[in-house]
PDB file of C-alpha atoms in Angstrom:
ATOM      1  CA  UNK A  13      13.763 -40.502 -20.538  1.00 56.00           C
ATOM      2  CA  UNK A  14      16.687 -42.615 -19.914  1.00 60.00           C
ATOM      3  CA  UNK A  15      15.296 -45.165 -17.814  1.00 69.00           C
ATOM      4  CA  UNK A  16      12.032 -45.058 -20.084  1.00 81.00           C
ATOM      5  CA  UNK A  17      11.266 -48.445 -21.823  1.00 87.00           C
ATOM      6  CA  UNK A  18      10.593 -48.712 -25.271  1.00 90.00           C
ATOM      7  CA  UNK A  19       8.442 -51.489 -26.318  1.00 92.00           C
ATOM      8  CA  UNK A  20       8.897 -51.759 -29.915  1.00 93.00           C
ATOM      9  CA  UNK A  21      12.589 -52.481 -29.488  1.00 93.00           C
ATOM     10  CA  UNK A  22      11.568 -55.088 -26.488  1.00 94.00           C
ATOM     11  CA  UNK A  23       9.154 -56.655 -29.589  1.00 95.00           C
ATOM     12  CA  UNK A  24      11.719 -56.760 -31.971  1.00 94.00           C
ATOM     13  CA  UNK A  25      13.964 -58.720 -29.968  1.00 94.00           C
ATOM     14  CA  UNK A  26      11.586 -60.697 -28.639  1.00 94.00           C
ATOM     15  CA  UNK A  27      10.435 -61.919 -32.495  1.00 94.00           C
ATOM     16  CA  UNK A  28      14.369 -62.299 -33.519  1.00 94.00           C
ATOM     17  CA  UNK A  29      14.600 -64.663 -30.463  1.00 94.00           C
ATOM     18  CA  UNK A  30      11.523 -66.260 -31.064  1.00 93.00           C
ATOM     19  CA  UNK A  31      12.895 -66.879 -35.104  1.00 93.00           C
ATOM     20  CA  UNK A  32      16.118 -67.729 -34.158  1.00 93.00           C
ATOM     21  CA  UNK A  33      14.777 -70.437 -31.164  1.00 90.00           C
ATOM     22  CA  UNK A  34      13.275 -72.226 -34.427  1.00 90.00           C
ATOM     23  CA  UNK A  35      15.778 -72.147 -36.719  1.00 92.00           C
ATOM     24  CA  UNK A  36      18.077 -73.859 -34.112  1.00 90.00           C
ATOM     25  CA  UNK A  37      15.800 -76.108 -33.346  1.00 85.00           C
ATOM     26  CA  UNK A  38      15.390 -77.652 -37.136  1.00 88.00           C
ATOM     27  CA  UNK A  39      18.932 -77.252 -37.037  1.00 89.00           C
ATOM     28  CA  UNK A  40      18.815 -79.236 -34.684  1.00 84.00           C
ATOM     29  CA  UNK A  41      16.404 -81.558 -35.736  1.00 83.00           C
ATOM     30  CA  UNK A  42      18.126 -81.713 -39.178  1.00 82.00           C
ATOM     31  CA  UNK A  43      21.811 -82.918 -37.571  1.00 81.00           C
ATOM     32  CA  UNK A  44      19.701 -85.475 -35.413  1.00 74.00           C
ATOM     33  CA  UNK A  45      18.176 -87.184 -37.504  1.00 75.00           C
ATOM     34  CA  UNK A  46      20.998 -87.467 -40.550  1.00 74.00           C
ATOM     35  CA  UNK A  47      22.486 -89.702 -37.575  1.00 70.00           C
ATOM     36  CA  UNK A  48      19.826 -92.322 -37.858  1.00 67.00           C
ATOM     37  CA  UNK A  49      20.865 -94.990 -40.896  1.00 63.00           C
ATOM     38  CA  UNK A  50      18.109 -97.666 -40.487  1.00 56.00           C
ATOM     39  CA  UNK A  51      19.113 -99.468 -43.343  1.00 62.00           C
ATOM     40  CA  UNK A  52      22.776-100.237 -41.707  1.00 59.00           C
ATOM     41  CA  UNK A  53      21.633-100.337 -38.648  1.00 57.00           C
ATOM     42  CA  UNK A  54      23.700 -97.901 -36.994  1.00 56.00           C
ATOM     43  CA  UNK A  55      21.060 -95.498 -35.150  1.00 58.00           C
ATOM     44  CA  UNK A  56      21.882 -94.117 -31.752  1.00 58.00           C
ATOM     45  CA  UNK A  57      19.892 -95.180 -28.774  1.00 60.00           C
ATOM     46  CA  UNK A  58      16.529 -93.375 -28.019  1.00 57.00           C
ATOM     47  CA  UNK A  59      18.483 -92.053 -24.337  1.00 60.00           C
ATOM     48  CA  UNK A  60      21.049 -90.722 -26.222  1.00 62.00           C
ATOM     49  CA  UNK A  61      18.715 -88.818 -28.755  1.00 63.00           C
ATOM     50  CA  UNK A  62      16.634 -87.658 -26.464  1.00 70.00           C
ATOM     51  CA  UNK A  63      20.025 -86.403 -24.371  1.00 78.00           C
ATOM     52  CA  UNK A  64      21.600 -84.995 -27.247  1.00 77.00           C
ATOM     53  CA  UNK A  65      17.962 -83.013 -27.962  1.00 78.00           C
ATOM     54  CA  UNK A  66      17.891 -81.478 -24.668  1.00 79.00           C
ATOM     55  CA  UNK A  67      21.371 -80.215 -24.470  1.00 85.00           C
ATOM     56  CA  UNK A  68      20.493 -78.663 -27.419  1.00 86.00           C
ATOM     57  CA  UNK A  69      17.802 -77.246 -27.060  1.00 84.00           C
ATOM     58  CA  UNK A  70      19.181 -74.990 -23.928  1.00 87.00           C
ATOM     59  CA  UNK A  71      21.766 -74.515 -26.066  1.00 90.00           C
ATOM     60  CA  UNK A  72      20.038 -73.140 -28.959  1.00 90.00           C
ATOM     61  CA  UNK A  73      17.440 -71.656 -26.055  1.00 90.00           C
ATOM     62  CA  UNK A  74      20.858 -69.698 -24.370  1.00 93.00           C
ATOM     63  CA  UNK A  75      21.832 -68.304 -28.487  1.00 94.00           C
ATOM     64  CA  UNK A  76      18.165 -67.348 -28.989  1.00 93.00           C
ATOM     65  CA  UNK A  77      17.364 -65.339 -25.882  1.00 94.00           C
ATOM     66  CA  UNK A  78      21.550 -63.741 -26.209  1.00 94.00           C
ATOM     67  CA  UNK A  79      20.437 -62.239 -29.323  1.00 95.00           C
ATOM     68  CA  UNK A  80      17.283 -61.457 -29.027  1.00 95.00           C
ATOM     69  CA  UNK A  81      18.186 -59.593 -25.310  1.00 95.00           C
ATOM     70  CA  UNK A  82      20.896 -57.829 -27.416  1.00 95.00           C
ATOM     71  CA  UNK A  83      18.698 -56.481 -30.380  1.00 94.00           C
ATOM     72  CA  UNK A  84      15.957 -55.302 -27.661  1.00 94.00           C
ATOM     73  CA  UNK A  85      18.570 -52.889 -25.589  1.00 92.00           C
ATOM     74  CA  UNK A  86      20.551 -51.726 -29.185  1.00 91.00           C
ATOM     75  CA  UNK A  87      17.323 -50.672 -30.190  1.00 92.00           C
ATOM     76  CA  UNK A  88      16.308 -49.625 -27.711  1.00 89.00           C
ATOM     77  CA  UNK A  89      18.513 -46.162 -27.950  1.00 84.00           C
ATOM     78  CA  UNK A  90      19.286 -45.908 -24.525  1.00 81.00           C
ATOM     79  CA  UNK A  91      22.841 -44.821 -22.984  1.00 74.00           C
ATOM     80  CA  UNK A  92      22.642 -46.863 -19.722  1.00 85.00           C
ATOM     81  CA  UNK A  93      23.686 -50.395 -19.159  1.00 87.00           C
ATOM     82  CA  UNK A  94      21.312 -50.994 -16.757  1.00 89.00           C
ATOM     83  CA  UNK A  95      18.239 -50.242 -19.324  1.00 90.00           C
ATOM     84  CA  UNK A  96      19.520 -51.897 -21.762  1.00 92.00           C
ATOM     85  CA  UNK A  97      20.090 -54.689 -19.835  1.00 93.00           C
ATOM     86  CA  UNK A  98      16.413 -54.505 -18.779  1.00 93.00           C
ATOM     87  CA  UNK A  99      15.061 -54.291 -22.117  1.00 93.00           C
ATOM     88  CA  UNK A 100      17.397 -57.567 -23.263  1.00 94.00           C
ATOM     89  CA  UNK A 101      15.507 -59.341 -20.137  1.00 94.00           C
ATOM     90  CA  UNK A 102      11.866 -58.084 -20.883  1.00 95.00           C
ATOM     91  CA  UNK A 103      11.919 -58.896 -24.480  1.00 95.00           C
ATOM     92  CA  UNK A 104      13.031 -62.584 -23.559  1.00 95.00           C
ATOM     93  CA  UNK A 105      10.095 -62.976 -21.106  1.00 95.00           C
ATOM     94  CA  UNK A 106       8.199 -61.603 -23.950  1.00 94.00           C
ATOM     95  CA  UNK A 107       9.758 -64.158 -26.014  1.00 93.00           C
ATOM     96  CA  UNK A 108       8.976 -66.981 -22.982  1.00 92.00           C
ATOM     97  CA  UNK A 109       5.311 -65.798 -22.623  1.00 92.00           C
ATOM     98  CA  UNK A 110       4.697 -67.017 -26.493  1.00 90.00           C
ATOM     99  CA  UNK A 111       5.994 -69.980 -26.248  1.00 86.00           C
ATOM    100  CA  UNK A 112       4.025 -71.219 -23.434  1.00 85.00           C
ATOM    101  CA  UNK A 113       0.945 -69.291 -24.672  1.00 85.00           C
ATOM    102  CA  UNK A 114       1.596 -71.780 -27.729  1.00 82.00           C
ATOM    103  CA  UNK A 115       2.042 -74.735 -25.725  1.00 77.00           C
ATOM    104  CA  UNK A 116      -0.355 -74.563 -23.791  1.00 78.00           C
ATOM    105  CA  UNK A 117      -3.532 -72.854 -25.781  1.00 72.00           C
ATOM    106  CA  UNK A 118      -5.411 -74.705 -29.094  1.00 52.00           C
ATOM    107  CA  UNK A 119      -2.626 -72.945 -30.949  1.00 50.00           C
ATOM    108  CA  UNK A 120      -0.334 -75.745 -29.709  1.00 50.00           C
ATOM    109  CA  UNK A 121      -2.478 -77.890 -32.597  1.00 56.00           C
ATOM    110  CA  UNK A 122      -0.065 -76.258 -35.408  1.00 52.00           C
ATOM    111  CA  UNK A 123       3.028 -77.032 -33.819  1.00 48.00           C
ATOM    112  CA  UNK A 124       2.396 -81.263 -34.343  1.00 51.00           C
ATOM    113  CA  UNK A 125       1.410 -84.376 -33.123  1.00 52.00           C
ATOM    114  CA  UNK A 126       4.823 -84.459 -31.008  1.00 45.00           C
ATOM    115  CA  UNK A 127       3.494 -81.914 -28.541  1.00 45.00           C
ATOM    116  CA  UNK A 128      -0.079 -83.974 -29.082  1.00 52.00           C
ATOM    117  CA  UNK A 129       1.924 -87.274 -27.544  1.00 48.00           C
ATOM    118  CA  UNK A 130       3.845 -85.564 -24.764  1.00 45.00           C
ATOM    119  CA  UNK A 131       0.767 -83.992 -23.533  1.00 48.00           C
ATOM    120  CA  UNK A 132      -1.102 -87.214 -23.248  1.00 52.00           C
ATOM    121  CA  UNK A 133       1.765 -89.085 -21.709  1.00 43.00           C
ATOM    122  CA  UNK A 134       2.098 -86.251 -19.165  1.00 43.00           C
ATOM    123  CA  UNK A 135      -1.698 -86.671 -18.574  1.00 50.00           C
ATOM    124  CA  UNK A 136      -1.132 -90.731 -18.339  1.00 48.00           C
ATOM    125  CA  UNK A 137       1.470 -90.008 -15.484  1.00 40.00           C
ATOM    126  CA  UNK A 138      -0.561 -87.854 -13.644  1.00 42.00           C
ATOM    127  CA  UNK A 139      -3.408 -90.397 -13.274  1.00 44.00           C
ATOM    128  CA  UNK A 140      -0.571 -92.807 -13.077  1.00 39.00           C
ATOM    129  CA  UNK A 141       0.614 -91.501 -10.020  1.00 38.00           C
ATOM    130  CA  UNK A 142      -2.981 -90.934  -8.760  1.00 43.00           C
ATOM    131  CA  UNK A 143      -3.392 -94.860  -8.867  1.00 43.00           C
ATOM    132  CA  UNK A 144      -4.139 -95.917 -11.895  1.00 37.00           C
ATOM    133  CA  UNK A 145      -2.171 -99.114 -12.618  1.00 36.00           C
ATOM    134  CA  UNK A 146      -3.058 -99.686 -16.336  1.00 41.00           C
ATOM    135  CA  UNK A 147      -2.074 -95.850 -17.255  1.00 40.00           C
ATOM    136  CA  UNK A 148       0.782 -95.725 -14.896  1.00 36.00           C
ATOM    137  CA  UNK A 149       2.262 -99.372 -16.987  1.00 36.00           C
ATOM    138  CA  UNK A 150       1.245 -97.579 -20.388  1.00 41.00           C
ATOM    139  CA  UNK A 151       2.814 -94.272 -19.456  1.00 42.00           C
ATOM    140  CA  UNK A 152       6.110 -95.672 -18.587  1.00 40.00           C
ATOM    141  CA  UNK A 153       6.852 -98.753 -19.542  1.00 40.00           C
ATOM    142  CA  UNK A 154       5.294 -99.105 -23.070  1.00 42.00           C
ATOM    143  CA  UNK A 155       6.673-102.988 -23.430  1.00 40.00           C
ATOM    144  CA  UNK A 156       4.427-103.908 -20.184  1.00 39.00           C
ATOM    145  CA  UNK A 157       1.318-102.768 -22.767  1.00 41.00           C
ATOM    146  CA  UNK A 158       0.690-106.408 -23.586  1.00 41.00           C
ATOM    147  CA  UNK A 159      -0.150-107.499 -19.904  1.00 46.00           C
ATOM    148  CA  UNK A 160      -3.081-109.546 -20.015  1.00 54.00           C
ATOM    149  CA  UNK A 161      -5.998-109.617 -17.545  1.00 62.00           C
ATOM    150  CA  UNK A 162      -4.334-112.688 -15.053  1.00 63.00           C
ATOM    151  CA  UNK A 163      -8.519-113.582 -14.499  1.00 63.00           C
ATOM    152  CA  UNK A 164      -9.009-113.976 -18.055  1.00 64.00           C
ATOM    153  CA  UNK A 165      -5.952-116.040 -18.821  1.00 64.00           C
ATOM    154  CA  UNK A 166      -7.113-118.276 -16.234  1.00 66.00           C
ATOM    155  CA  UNK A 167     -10.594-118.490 -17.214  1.00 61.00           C
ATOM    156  CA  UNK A 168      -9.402-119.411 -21.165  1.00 65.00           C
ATOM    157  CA  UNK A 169      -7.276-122.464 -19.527  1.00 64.00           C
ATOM    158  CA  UNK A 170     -10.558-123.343 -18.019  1.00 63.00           C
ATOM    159  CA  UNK A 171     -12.373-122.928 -21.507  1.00 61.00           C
ATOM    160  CA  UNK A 172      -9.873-125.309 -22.921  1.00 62.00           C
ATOM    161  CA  UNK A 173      -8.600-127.543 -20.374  1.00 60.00           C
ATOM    162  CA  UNK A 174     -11.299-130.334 -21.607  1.00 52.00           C
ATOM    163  CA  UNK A 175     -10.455-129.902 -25.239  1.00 47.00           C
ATOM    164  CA  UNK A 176     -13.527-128.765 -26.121  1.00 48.00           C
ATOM    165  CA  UNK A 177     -15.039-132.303 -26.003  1.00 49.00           C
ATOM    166  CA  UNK A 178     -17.744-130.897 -22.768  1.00 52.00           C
ATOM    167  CA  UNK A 179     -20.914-128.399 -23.205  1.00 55.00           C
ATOM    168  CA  UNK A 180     -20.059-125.087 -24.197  1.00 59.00           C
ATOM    169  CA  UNK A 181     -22.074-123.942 -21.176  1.00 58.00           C
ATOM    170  CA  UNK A 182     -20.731-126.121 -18.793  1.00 57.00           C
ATOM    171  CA  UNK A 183     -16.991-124.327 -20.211  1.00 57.00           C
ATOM    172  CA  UNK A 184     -18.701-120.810 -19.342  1.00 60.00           C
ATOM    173  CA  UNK A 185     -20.480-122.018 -15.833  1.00 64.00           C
ATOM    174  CA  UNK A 186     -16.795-122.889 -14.679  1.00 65.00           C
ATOM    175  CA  UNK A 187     -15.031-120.138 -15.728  1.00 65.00           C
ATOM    176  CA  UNK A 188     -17.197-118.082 -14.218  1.00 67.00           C
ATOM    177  CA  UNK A 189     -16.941-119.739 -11.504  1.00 67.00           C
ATOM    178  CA  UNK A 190     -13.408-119.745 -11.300  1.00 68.00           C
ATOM    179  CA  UNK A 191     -13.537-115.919 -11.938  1.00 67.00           C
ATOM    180  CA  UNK A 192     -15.623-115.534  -8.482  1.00 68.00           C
ATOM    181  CA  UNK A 193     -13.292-118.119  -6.674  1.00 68.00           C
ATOM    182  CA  UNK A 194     -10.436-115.857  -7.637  1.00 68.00           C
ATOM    183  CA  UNK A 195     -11.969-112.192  -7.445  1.00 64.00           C
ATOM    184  CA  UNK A 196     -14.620-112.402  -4.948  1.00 61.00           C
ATOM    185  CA  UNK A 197     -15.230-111.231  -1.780  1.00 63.00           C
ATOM    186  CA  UNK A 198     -12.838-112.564   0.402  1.00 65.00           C
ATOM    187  CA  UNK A 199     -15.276-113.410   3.487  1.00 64.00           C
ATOM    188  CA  UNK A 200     -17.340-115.569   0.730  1.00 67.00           C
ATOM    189  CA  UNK A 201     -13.940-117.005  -0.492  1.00 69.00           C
ATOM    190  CA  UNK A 202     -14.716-120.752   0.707  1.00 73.00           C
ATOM    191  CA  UNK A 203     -17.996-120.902  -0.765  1.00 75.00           C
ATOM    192  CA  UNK A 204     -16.809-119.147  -3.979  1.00 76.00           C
ATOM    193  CA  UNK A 205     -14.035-122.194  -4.129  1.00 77.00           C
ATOM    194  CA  UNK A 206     -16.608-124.630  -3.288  1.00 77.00           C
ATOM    195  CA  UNK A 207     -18.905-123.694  -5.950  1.00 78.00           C
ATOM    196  CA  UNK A 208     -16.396-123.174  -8.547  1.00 76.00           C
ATOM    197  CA  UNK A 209     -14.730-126.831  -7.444  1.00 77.00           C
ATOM    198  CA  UNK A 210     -18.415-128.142  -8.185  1.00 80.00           C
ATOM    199  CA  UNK A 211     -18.713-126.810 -11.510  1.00 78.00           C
ATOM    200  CA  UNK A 212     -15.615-127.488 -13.239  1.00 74.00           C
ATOM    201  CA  UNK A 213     -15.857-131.589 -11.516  1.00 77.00           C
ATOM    202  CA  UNK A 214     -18.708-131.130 -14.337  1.00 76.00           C
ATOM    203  CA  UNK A 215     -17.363-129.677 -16.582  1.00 74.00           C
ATOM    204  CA  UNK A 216     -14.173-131.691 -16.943  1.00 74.00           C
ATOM    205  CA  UNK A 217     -15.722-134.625 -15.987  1.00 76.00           C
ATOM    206  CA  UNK A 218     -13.601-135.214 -13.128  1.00 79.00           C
ATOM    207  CA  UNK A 219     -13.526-135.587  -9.276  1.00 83.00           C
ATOM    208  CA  UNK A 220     -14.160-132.782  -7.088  1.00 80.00           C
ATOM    209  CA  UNK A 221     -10.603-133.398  -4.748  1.00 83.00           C
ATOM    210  CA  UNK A 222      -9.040-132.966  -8.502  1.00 83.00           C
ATOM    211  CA  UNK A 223     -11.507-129.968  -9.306  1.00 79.00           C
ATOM    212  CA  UNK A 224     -10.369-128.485  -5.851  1.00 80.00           C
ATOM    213  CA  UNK A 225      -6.575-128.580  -6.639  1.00 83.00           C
ATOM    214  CA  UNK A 226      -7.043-127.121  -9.918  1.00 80.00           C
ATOM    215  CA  UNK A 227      -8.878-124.006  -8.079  1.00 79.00           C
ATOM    216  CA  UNK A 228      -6.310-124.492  -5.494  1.00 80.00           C
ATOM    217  CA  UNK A 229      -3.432-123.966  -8.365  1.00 82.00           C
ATOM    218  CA  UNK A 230      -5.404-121.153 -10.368  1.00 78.00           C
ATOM    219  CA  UNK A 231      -5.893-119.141  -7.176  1.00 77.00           C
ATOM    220  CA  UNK A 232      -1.864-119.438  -6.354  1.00 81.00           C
ATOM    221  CA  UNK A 233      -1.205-118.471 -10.117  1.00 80.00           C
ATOM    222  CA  UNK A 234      -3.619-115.405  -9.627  1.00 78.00           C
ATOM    223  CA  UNK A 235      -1.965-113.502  -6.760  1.00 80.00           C
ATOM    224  CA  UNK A 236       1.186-114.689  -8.273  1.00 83.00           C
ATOM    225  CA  UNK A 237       0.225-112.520 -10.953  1.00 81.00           C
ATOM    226  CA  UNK A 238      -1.794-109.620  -9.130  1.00 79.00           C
ATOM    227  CA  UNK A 239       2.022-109.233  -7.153  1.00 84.00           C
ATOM    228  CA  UNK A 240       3.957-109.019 -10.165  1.00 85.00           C
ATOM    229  CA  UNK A 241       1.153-106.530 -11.756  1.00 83.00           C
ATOM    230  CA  UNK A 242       1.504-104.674  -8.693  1.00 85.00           C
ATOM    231  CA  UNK A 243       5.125-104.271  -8.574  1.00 87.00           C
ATOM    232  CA  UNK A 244       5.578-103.319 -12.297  1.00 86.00           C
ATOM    233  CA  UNK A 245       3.037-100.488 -12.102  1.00 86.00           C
ATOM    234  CA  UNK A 246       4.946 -99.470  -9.169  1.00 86.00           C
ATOM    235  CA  UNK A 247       8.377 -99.103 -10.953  1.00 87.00           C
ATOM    236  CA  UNK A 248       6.412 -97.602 -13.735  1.00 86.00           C
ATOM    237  CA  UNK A 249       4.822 -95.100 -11.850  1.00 86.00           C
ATOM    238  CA  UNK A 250       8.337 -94.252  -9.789  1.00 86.00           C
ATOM    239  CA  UNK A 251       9.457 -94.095 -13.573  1.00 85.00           C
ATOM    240  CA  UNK A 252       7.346 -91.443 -14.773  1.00 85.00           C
ATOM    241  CA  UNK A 253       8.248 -89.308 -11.719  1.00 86.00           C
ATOM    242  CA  UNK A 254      11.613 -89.292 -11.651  1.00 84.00           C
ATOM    243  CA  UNK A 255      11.051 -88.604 -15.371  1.00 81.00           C
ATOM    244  CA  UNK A 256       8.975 -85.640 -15.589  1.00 82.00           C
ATOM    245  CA  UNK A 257      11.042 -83.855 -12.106  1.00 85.00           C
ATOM    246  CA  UNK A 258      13.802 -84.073 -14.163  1.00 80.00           C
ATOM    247  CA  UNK A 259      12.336 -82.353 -17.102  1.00 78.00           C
ATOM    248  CA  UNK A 260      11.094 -79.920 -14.983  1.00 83.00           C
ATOM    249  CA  UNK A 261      13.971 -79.068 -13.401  1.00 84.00           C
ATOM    250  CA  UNK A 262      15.730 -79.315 -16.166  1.00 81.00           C
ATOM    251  CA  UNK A 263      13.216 -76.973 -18.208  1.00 82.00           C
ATOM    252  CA  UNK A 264      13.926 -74.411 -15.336  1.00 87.00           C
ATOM    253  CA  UNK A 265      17.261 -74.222 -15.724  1.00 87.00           C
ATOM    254  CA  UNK A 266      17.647 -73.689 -19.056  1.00 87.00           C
ATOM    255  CA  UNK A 267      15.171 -71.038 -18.785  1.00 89.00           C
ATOM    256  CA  UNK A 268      16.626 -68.970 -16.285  1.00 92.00           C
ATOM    257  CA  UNK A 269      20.357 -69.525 -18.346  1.00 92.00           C
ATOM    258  CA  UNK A 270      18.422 -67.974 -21.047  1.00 92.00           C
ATOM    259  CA  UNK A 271      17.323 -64.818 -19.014  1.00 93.00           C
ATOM    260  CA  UNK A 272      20.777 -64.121 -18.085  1.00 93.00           C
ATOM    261  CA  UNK A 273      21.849 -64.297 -21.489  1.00 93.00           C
ATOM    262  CA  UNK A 274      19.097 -61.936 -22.617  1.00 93.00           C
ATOM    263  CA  UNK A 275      20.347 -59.680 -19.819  1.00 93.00           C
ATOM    264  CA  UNK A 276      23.724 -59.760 -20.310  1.00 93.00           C
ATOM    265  CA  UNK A 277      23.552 -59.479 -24.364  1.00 93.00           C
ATOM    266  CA  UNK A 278      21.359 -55.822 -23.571  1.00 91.00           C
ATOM    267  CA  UNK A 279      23.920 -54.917 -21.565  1.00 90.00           C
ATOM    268  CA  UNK A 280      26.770 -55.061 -23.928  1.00 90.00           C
ATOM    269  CA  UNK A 281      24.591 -52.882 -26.475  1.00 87.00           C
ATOM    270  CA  UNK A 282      24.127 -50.367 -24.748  1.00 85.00           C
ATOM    271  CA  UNK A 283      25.003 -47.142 -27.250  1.00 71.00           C
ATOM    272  CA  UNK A 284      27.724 -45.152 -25.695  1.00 67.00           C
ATOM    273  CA  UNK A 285      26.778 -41.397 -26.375  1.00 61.00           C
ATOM    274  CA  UNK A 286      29.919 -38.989 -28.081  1.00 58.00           C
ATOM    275  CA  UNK A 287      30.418 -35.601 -27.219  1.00 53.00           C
ATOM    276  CA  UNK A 288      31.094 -33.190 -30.560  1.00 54.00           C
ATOM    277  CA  UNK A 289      32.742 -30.030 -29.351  1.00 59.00           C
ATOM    278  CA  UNK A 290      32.277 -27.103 -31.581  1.00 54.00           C
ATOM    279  CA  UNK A 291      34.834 -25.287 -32.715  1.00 58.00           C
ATOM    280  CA  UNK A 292      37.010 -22.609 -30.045  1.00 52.00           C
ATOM    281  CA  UNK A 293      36.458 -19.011 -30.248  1.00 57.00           C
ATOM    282  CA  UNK A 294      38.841 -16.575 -28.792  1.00 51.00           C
ATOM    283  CA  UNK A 295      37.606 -13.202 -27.990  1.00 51.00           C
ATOM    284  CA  UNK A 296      39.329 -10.496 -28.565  1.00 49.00           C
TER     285      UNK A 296
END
């Protein structure tokens, strides 16, 4: 029976880690935010927040699992170190189990929108790094949100470059025609230029050799664009990588500094059994 594990005791610590991982963490959550003071403008930088929130939280993650591991094996009523230890270790993978059960099942609804965000900007980075540009610049590198469609910017100065004074459809023939000059298929790229040339000649009222120059320019401003595009959603996608293998590894750590905690804490409550001696009879 020595080696015998008891589960309620395993339970027990499990649910006094699982209390005291939460009340850490709004301690936690308490101290950090009594440093922000938006009014005078002193608030610590989001890196350093978000720095200051993960040491904690293996911090409080290392207390949690110590005494929960060391409520399991006292408990537990066994004599040996080594069980105890055991029981400390099993009651914070108990412990573990419930918290990704909770972040990860519809349970995970109760715990906030935080966890709501997180999981979609997790989601954005994976089809980030699949090749999505737009998700990958939205995902990590929220200031590039504003990026507008380098086509459509083009096809507005087209809109406007007459001042409004020519046919609204003439305005819409040559933008779309600009649109195919600039997006098309490349083996129809002449014609495309050609065309589009033709119709904003007409619709600006101007020569063709100037019509062709202003294609000429929007083209150049195009792939100037497209490149740029192409190397921000780069860096953003790089971004998000780097980003979530750190939290990752970072995650990992803290969770295996937490199981030797747990282990360590059942090992030091291990009950140490005493030996009553009854009382000495002589024979006579």
């Amino acid at each position: 029976m020595l080696n015998e594990i008891s589960w309620g005791a395993v339970l027990a610590g499990a649910t006094i880690a699982l209390v005291m991982q939460m009340i850490l963490n709004m301690i936690g959550i308490g101290v950090g935010l009594s440093t922000v003071d938006v009014a005078a403008g002193d608030t610590p930088s989001a890196g350093s927040l978000s720095i200051g929130a993960g040491i904690w939280w293996v911090i409080s993650g290392i207390v949690a699992a110590a005494i929960g591991g060391y409520i399991a094996g006292r408990l537990s009523g066994k004599a040996s170190h080594t069980t105890t230890a055991y029981h400390g270790l099993i009651a914070w993978a108990v412990s573990t189990l419930i918290v990704v059960y909770l972040l990860s099942s519809a349970a995970s609804g109760l715990i906030g929108g935080a966890l709501s965000t997180a999981s979609s900007a997790l989601g954005g980075a994976g089809k980030a790094i699949g090749g999505s540009v737009q998700t990958a610049v939205q995902t990590a590198a929220p200031s590039l949100n504003t990026m507008s469609d380098p086509a459509a910017t083009i096809e507005n100065k087209v809109r406007s470059a007459s001042g409004g004074q020519d046919p609204a459809a003439l305005r819409d023939a040559a933008a779309t025609a600009v649109r195919a000059a600039l997006s098309g298929d490349p083996a129809q790229q002449a014609a495309a230029t050609d065309k589009a040339a033709d119709a904003l000649a007409k619709a600006q009222n101007i020569s063709v050799d100037e019509a062709k120059a202003q294609v000429a320019q929007y083209q150049q401003q195009y792939r100037e664009a497209l490149a740029k595009a192409k190397l921000q959603a780069q860096q953003a996608a790089d971004t998000t990588a780097k980003t979530v293998s750190r939290g990752a590894l970072f995650g990992a750590l803290a969770l295996l500094l937490g199981a030797l905690a747990a282990f360590f804490a059942g090992q030091l409550s291990a009950v140490t059994p005493t030996v009553t001696r009854g009382p000495v009879r002589s024979f006579t």
